[in-house]
Coordinates of N, CA, C and O and ligand atoms in Angstrom, one line a residue:
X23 N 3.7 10.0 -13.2 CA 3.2 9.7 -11.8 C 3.3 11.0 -11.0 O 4.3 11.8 -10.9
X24 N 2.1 11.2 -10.3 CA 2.0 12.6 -9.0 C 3.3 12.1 -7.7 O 4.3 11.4 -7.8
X25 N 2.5 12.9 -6.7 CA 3.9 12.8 -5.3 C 3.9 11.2 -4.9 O 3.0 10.6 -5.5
X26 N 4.5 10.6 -4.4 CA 4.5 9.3 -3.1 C 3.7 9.6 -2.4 O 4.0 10.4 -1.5
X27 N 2.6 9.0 -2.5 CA 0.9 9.2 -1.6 C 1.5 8.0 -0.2 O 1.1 8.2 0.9
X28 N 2.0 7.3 -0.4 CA 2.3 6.5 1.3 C 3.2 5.5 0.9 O 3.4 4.8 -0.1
X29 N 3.8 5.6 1.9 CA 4.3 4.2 2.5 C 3.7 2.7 3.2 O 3.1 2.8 4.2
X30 N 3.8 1.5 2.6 CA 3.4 0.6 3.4 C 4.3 -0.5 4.2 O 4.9 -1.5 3.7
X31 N 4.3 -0.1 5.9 CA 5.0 -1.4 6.5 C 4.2 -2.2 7.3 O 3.3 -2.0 8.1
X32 N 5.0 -3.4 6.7 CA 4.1 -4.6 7.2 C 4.5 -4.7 8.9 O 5.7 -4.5 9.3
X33 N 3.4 -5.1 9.8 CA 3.5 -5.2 11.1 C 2.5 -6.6 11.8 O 1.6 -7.3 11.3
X34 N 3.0 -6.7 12.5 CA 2.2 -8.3 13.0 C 1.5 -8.0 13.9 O 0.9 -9.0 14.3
X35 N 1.1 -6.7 14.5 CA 0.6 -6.3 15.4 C -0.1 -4.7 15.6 O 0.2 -4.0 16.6
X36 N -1.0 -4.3 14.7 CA -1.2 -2.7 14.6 C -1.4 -2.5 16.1 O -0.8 -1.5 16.5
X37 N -2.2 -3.2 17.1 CA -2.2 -2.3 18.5 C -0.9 -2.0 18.8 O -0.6 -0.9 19.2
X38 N 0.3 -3.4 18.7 CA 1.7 -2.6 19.3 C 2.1 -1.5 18.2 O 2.7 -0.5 18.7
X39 N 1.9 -1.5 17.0 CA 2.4 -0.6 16.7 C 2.1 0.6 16.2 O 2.9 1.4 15.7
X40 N 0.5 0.8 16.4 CA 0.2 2.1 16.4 C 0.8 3.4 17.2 O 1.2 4.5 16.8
X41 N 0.7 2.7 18.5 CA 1.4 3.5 19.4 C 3.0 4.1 18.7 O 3.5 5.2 18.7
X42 N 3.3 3.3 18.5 CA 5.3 3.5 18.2 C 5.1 4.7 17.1 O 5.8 5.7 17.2
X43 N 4.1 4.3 15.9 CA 4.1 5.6 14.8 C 3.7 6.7 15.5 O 4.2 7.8 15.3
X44 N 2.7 6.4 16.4 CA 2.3 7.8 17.0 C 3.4 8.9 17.5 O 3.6 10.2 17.4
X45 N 4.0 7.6 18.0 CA 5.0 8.6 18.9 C 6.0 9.3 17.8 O 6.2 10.5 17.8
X46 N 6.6 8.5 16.6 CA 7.8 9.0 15.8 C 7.0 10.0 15.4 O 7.4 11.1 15.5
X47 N 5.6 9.7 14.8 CA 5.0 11.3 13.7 C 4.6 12.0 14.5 O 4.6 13.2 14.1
X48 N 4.2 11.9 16.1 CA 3.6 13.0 17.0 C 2.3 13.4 16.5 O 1.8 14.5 16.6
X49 N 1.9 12.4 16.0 CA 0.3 12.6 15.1 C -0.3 11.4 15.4 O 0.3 10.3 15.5
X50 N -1.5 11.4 15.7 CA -2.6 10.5 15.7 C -3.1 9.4 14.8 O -3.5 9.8 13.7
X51 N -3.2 8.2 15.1 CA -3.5 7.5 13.2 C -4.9 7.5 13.4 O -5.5 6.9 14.3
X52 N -5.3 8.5 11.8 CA -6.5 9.1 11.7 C -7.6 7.9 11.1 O -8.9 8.1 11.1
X53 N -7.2 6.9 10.7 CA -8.1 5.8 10.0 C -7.6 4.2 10.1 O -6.4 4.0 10.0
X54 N -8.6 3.3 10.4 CA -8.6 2.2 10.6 C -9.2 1.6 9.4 O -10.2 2.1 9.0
X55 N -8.6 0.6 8.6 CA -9.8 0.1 7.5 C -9.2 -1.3 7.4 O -8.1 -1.8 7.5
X56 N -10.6 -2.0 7.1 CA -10.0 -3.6 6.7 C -10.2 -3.1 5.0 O -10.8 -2.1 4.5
X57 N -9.4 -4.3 4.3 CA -9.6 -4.5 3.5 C -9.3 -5.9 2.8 O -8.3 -6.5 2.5
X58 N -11.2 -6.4 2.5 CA -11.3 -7.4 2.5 C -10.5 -8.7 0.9 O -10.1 -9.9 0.8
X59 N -10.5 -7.5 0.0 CA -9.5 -8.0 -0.7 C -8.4 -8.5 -0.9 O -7.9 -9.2 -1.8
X60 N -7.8 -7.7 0.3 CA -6.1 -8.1 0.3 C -6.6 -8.9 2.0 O -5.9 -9.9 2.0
X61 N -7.1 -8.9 2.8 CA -6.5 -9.7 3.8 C -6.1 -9.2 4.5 O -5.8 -9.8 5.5
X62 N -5.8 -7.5 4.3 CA -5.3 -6.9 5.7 C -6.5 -5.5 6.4 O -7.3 -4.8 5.9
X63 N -6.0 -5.7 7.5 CA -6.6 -4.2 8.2 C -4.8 -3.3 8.3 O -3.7 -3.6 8.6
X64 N -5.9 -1.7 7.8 CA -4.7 -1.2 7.8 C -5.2 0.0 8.8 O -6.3 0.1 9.2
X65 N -3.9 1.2 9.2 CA -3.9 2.3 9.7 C -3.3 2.9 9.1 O -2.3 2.5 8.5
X66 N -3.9 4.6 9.2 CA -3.1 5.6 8.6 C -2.5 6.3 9.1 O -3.0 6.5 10.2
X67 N -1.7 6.9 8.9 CA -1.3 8.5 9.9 C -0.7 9.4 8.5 O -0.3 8.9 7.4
X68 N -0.9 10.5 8.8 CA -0.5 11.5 7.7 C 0.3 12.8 8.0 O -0.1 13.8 8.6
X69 N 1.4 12.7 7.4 CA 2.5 13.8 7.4 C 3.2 14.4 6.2 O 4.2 14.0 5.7
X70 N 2.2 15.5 6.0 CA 2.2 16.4 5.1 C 1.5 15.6 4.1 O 0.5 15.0 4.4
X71 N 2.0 15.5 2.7 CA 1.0 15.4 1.7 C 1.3 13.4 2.0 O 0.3 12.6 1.9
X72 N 2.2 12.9 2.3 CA 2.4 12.0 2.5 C 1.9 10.6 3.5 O 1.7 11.0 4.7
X73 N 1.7 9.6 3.3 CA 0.9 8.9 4.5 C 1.5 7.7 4.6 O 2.1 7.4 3.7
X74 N 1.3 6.8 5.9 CA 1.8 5.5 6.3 C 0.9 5.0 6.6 O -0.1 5.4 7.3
X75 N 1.2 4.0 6.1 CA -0.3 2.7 5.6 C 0.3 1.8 6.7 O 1.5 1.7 6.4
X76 N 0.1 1.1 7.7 CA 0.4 -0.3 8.4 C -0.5 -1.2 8.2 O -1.7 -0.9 8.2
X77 N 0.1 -2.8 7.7 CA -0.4 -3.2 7.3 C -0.4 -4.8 7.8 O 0.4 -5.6 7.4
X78 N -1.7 -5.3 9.2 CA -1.6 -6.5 9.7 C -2.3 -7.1 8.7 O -3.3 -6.7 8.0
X79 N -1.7 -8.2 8.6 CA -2.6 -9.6 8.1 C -4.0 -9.9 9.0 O -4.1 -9.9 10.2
X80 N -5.3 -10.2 7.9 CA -6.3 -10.7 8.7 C -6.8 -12.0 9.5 O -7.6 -12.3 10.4
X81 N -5.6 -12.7 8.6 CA -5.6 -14.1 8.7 C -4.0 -14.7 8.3 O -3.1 -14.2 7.5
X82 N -4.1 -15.6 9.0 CA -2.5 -16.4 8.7 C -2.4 -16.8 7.2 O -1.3 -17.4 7.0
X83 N -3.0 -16.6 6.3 CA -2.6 -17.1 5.1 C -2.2 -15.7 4.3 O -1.5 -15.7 3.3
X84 N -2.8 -14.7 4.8 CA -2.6 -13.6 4.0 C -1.1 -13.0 3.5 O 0.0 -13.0 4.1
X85 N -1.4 -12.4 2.3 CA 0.1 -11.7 1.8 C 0.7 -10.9 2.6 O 1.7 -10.4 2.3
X86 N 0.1 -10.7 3.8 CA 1.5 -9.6 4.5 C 1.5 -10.5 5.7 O 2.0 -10.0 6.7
X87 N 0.9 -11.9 5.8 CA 1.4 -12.9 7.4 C 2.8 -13.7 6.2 O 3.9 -13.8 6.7
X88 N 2.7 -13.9 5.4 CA 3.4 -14.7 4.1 C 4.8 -13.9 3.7 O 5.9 -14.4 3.3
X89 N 4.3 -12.3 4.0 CA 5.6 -11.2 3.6 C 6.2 -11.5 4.7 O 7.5 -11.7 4.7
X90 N 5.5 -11.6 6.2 CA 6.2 -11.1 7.4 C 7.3 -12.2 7.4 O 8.4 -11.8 7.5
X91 N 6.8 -13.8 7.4 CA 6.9 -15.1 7.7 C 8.4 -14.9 6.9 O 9.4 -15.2 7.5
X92 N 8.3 -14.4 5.5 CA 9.5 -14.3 5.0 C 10.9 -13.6 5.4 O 12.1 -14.0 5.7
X93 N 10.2 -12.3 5.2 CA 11.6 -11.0 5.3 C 11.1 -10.4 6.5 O 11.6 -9.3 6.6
X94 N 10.0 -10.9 7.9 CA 10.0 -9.7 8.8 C 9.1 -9.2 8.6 O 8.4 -9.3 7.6
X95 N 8.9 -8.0 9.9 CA 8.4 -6.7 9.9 C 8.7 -5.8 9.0 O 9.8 -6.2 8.8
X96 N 8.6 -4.7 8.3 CA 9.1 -3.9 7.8 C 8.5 -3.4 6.6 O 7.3 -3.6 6.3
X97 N 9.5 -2.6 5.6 CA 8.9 -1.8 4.6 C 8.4 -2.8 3.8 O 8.8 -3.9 3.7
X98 N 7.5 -2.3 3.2 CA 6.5 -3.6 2.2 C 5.9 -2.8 0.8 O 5.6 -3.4 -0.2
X99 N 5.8 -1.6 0.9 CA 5.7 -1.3 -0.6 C 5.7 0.2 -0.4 O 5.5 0.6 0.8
X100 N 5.8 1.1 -1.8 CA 5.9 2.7 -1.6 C 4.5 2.7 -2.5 O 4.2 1.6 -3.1
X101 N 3.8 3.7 -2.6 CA 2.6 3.9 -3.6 C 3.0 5.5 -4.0 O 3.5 6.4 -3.3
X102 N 2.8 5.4 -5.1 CA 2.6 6.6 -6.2 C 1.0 7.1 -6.4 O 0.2 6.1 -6.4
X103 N 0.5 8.0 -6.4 CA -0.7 8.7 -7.0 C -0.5 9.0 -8.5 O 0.3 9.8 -9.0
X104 N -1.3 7.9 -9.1 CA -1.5 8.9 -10.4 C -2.9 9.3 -10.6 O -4.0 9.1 -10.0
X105 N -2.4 10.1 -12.1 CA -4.4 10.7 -12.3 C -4.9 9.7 -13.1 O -6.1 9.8 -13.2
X106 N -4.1 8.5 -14.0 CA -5.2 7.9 -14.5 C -4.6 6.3 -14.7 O -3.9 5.9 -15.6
X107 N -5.0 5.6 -13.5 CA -4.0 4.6 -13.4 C -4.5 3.5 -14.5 O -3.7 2.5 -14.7
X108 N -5.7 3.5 -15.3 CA -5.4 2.6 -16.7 C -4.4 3.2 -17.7 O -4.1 2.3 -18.5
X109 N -3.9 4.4 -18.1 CA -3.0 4.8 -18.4 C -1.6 4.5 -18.1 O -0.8 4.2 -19.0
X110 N -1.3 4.6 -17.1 CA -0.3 4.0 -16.0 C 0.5 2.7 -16.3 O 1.7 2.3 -16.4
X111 N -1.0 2.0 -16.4 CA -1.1 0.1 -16.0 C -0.6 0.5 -17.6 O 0.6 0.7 -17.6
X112 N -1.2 0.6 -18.6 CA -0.5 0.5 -19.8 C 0.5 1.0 -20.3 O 1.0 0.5 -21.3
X113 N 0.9 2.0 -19.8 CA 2.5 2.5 -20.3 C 3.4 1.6 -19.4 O 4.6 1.4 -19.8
X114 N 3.1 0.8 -18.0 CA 4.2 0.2 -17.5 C 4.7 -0.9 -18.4 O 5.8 -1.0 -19.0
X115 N 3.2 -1.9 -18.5 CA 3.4 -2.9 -19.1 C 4.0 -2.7 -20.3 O 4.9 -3.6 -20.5
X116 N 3.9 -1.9 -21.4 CA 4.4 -2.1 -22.7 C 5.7 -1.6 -22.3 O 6.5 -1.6 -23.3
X117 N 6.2 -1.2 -21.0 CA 7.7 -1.1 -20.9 C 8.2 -2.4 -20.5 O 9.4 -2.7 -20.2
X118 N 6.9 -3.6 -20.5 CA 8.0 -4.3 -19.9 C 7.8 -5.1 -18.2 O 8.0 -6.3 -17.8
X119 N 7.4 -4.0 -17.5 CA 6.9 -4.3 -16.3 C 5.7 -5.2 -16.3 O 4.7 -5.1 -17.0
X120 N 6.1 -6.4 -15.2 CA 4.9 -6.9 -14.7 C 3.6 -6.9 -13.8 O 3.3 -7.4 -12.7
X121 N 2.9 -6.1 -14.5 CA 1.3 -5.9 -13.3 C 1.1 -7.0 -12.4 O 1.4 -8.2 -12.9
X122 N 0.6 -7.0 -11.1 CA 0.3 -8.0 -10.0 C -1.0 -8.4 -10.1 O -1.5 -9.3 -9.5
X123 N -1.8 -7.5 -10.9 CA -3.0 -7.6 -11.1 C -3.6 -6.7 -12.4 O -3.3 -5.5 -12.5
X124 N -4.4 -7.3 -13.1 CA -4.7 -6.9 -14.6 C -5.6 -5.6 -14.5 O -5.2 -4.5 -14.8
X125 N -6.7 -5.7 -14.2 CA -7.1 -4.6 -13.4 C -7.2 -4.0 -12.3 O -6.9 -4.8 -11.4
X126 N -7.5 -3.2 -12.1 CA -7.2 -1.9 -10.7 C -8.4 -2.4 -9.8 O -9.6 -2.6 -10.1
X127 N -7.5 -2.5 -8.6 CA -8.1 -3.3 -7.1 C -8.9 -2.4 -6.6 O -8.6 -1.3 -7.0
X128 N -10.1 -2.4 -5.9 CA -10.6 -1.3 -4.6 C -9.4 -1.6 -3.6 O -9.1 -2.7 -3.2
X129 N -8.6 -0.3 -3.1 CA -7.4 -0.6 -2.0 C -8.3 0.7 -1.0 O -9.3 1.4 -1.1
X130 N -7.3 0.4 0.0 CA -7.8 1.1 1.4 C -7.5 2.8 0.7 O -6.9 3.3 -0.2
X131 N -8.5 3.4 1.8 CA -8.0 4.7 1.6 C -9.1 5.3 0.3 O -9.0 6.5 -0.1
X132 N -10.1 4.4 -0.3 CA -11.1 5.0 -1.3 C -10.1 5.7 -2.5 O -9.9 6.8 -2.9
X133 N -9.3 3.9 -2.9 CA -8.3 4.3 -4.4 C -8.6 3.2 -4.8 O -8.9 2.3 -4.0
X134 N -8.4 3.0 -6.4 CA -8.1 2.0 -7.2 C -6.8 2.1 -7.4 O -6.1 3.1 -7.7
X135 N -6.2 0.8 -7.1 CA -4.6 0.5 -7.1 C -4.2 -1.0 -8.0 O -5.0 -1.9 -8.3
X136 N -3.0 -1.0 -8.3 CA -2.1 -1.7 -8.8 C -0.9 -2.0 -8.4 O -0.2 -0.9 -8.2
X137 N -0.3 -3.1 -8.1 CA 1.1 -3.1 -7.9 C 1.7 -4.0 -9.3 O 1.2 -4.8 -10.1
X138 N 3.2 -3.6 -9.1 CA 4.5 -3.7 -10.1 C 4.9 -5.3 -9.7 O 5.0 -5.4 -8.5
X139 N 5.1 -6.6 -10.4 CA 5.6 -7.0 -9.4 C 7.4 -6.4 -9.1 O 8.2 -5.8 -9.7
X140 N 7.3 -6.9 -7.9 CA 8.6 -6.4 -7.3 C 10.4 -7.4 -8.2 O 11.5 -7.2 -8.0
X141 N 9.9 -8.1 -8.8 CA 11.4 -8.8 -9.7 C 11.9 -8.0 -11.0 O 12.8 -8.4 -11.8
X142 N 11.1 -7.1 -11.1 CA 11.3 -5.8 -12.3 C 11.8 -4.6 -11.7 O 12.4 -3.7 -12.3
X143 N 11.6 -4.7 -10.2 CA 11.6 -3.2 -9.9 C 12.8 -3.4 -9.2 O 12.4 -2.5 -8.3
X144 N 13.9 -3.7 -8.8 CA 14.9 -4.1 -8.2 C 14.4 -4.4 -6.5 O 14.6 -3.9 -5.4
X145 N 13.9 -5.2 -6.8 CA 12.8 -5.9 -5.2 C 12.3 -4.8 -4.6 O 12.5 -4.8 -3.3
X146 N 11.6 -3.8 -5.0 CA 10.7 -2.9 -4.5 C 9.3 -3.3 -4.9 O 9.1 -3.5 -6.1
X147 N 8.4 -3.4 -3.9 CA 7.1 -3.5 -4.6 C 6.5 -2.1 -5.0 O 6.2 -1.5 -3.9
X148 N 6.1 -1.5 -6.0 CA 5.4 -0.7 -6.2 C 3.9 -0.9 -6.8 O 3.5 -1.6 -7.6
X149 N 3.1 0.4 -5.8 CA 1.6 0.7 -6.3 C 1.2 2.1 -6.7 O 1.7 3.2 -6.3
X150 N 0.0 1.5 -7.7 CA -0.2 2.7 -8.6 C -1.3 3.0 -7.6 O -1.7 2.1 -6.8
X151 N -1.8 4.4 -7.5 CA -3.0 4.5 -6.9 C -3.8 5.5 -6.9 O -3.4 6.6 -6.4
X152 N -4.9 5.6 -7.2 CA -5.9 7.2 -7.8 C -6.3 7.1 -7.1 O -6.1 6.1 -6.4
X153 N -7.1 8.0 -6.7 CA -8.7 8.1 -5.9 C -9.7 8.0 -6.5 O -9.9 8.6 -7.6
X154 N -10.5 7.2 -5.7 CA -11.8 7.3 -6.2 C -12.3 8.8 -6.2 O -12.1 9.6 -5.3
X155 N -13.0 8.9 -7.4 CA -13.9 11.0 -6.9 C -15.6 10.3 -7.0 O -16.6 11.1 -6.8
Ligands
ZN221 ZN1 -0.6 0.8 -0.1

């Protein structure tokens, strides 16, 4: 696996909380994106090679109104970059790990992603995530 390409926290509200990231990174959040697969619209901001993903639900049924409903606002998954995430998907699993999805999602940000589920990972969710070229 390459650097930690982003952080994702879940928020119930990207207008309140766009502003609040703005202020902690002193940076602008450079991208807005829905994504219609998962159910959320997200925002980015980026500091240094690193980025923060916010992540509202589009709808009350969605996985991050369902995360919120549960545990809150807050941290909701870390993402890794790799360079070839069917490689990845297959070295996790033959370790053992459970994929959340068998093949690689279109995710925000123009990447194909995967997440771990989080009951392998000591309740961390993790995602795998390339870029599309
Ligand atoms: Zn993410």
């Amino acid at each position: 696996m390459n650097h930690l390409d982003h952080i994702g926290i879940a928020v119930k509200n990207l207008q309140v909380s766009i502003p609040i990231f703005e202020k902690i990174l002193n940076t602008p959040c450079y991208k807005k994106e829905m994504v219609e697969s998962e159910q959320v619209l997200t925002a980015f901001f980026q500091t240094g090679q690193t980025k923060l993903e916010l992540l509202e639900s589009s709808n009350a049924e969605g996985v991050i109104a369902k995360f919120i409903e549960k545990k809150g606002e807050g941290l909701h998954h870390i993402a890794f970059e790799v360079d070839n995430i069917l490689e990845e998907m297959d070295r996790l699993s033959s370790e053992g790990f459970v994929l959340l999805n068998e093949t690689p999602k279109k995710g925000a940000d123009n990447k194909w992603v995967c997440f771990l589920h989080p009951k392998g990972t000591n309740g961390v969710l993790i995602e795998l995530c390339q870029s599309i070229r």
